[in-house]
Amino acid sequence: MKSYVVLMRGINVGGKNKIPMAELKQILDENGFEEVMTYIQSGNVILRSNLEPEVLAARIEGVLPGNFALDGSVKIVAFEHQTYKDIVANAPRVFGSDPDHYRDNVLFLMGYSPEQAMEQVDPREGVDQVWAGRNALYFRNSKADASKSHLSRIVQKPMYQFVTIRNWNTTRKLLELLEGQQS
């Protein structure tokens, strides 16, 4: 049995695609996933399964429409324990080091290459910094100049439909929950 972090894109945003986490947990339990845990309302799930990551994500995507009123824009990515651990470990050293002055976000890629994504990111000099990882982009912006950040511009880019964003605290908390499942 492998442990996974499952990230959902497009749920519980602006009143659309509402999926209560308690109901999601129950549905996933009923569909054969083990040790299912959810974390906050933004579609973060820790679970165990024998399926491969792509098959697992597709299976969950297939289960959701029959149980929730969705508009079809929900996408899912699943990362095995070691892959997710590597995403966190490979973050820039500055990530999380100065939360009073910077916002650190991880843009998890869903079947999209970091190279393709980096071509579409337009960081604002002096405000934003962005680094490419293997399965994610790491985006940092100055809180003092948050209104000038170009992070919001990715919604206009083709890559946006292949990205789900989590702040650094949530990203680390998911690893902590995943590691706790291993013990």
XYZ file of C-alpha atoms in Angstrom:
183
model
C 0.000 0.000 0.000
C 1.363 3.415 -0.971
C 0.666 6.703 0.775
C -0.468 9.665 -1.293
C -1.170 13.355 -1.138
C -4.110 14.091 -3.414
C -4.673 17.713 -4.446
C -7.897 18.885 -6.033
C -8.148 21.908 -8.257
C -11.369 23.839 -8.659
C -13.391 22.822 -5.602
C -14.926 25.029 -2.917
C -13.916 28.204 -4.751
C -16.347 31.097 -4.982
C -19.328 28.912 -4.109
C -18.689 26.579 -7.045
C -18.040 22.844 -6.965
C -18.874 22.517 -3.284
C -17.482 19.348 -1.787
C -17.766 19.017 1.998
C -14.615 17.302 3.223
C -16.492 14.912 5.553
C -18.587 13.702 2.609
C -15.497 13.432 0.407
C -13.775 11.300 3.031
C -16.822 9.022 3.237
C -17.032 8.647 -0.565
C -13.327 7.817 -0.815
C -13.615 5.311 2.055
C -16.575 3.666 0.277
C -14.552 3.440 -2.939
C -11.770 1.367 -1.421
C -9.221 3.988 -0.453
C -7.658 3.462 2.949
C -6.735 5.736 5.861
C -8.398 8.717 4.179
C -7.822 12.098 5.834
C -8.769 15.528 4.550
C -7.149 18.818 5.458
C -8.988 22.161 5.275
C -11.670 22.863 2.700
C -9.484 23.350 -0.372
C -9.304 19.741 -1.526
C -6.331 18.229 0.245
C -6.470 14.498 0.908
C -4.046 12.001 2.409
C -4.813 8.352 1.677
C -3.377 4.938 0.965
C -3.881 2.905 -2.203
C -2.213 0.318 -4.409
C -3.040 2.307 -7.550
C -0.465 4.228 -9.558
C -0.677 8.047 -9.237
C -2.346 8.738 -12.603
C -4.845 5.891 -12.159
C -5.618 7.042 -8.620
C -6.276 10.629 -9.760
C -8.483 9.432 -12.635
C -10.436 7.118 -10.332
C -11.197 9.950 -7.912
C -12.085 12.313 -10.776
C -14.509 9.646 -11.999
C -16.158 9.168 -8.600
C -16.810 12.843 -7.834
C -19.452 13.750 -10.463
C -21.803 10.975 -9.315
C -21.682 12.266 -5.750
C -21.398 16.048 -6.022
C -22.810 18.790 -8.274
C -19.746 19.783 -10.292
C -19.286 21.937 -13.359
C -16.608 19.679 -14.844
C -13.619 21.878 -14.065
C -12.302 19.765 -11.170
C -8.859 18.264 -11.723
C -6.838 16.038 -9.448
C -3.185 15.221 -9.027
C -1.793 12.503 -6.765
C 1.753 12.406 -5.468
C 3.292 9.346 -3.863
C 4.900 9.913 -0.481
C 8.502 10.176 -1.734
C 7.578 12.399 -4.682
C 5.716 14.800 -2.404
C 8.531 14.717 0.134
C 10.952 15.644 -2.673
C 8.746 18.579 -3.719
C 8.953 19.979 -0.196
C 12.656 19.184 0.218
C 13.556 20.826 -3.101
C 11.889 24.135 -2.306
C 14.245 27.111 -2.278
C 15.990 27.525 1.068
C 14.326 30.907 1.552
C 10.832 29.398 1.470
C 9.042 29.950 4.754
C 12.028 31.779 6.250
C 10.395 35.213 6.461
C 6.586 34.902 6.632
C 6.220 38.462 7.918
C 7.551 39.854 4.634
C 6.910 37.189 1.974
C 4.151 34.927 0.723
C 5.445 31.558 -0.414
C 3.244 29.419 -2.656
C 3.744 26.113 -4.396
C 2.176 25.751 -7.836
C 1.684 22.000 -8.215
C 1.775 20.955 -11.854
C -0.854 18.584 -13.188
C 0.611 16.873 -16.227
C 2.440 20.014 -17.288
C 6.199 20.358 -17.489
C 8.059 22.877 -15.338
C 9.756 24.177 -18.487
C 6.396 24.904 -20.168
C 5.101 26.528 -17.005
C 8.182 28.720 -16.517
C 7.790 30.079 -20.049
C 4.370 31.428 -19.034
C 5.259 32.888 -15.645
C 6.092 36.569 -15.692
C 7.504 37.492 -12.271
C 7.583 41.170 -11.488
C 11.123 42.295 -10.820
C 11.680 43.343 -7.234
C 8.356 41.823 -6.141
C 8.226 38.206 -7.302
C 10.646 35.328 -7.466
C 9.924 31.979 -9.085
C 11.870 28.739 -9.189
C 11.174 25.553 -11.136
C 11.078 22.201 -9.415
C 10.423 18.749 -10.810
C 6.642 18.696 -10.229
C 6.043 22.248 -9.081
C 6.940 25.888 -9.326
C 7.855 27.785 -6.194
C 6.514 31.333 -6.186
C 7.463 33.990 -3.642
C 6.185 37.529 -3.518
C 6.728 40.471 -1.223
C 3.791 41.143 1.127
C 4.567 44.865 1.028
C 4.094 44.852 -2.751
C 1.469 42.089 -2.946
C -0.847 44.222 -5.078
C 1.953 44.504 -7.651
C 2.657 40.755 -7.806
C 2.214 38.986 -11.114
C 1.104 35.701 -9.521
C -2.524 36.496 -10.354
C -1.622 36.837 -14.039
C -1.269 33.080 -14.402
C -5.075 32.824 -14.542
C -4.784 34.221 -18.079
C -2.205 31.653 -19.175
C -2.802 28.206 -20.709
C -0.906 26.624 -17.810
C -3.487 27.797 -15.265
C -5.842 24.899 -15.938
C -2.956 22.522 -15.115
C -1.957 24.071 -11.782
C -3.261 23.910 -8.243
C -1.765 26.311 -5.710
C -1.088 25.782 -2.024
C 0.618 28.125 0.383
C 3.815 26.945 2.009
C 2.203 26.292 5.396
C -0.412 24.003 3.847
C 2.234 22.292 1.718
C 4.327 21.498 4.786
C 1.313 20.462 6.872
C 0.326 17.926 4.210
C 3.799 16.416 4.398
C 3.514 16.257 8.182
C 0.171 14.417 7.881
C 1.612 12.094 5.254
C 4.636 11.327 7.420
C 2.326 10.683 10.375
C 0.436 8.128 8.326
C 3.687 6.198 7.843
C 4.240 5.645 11.558
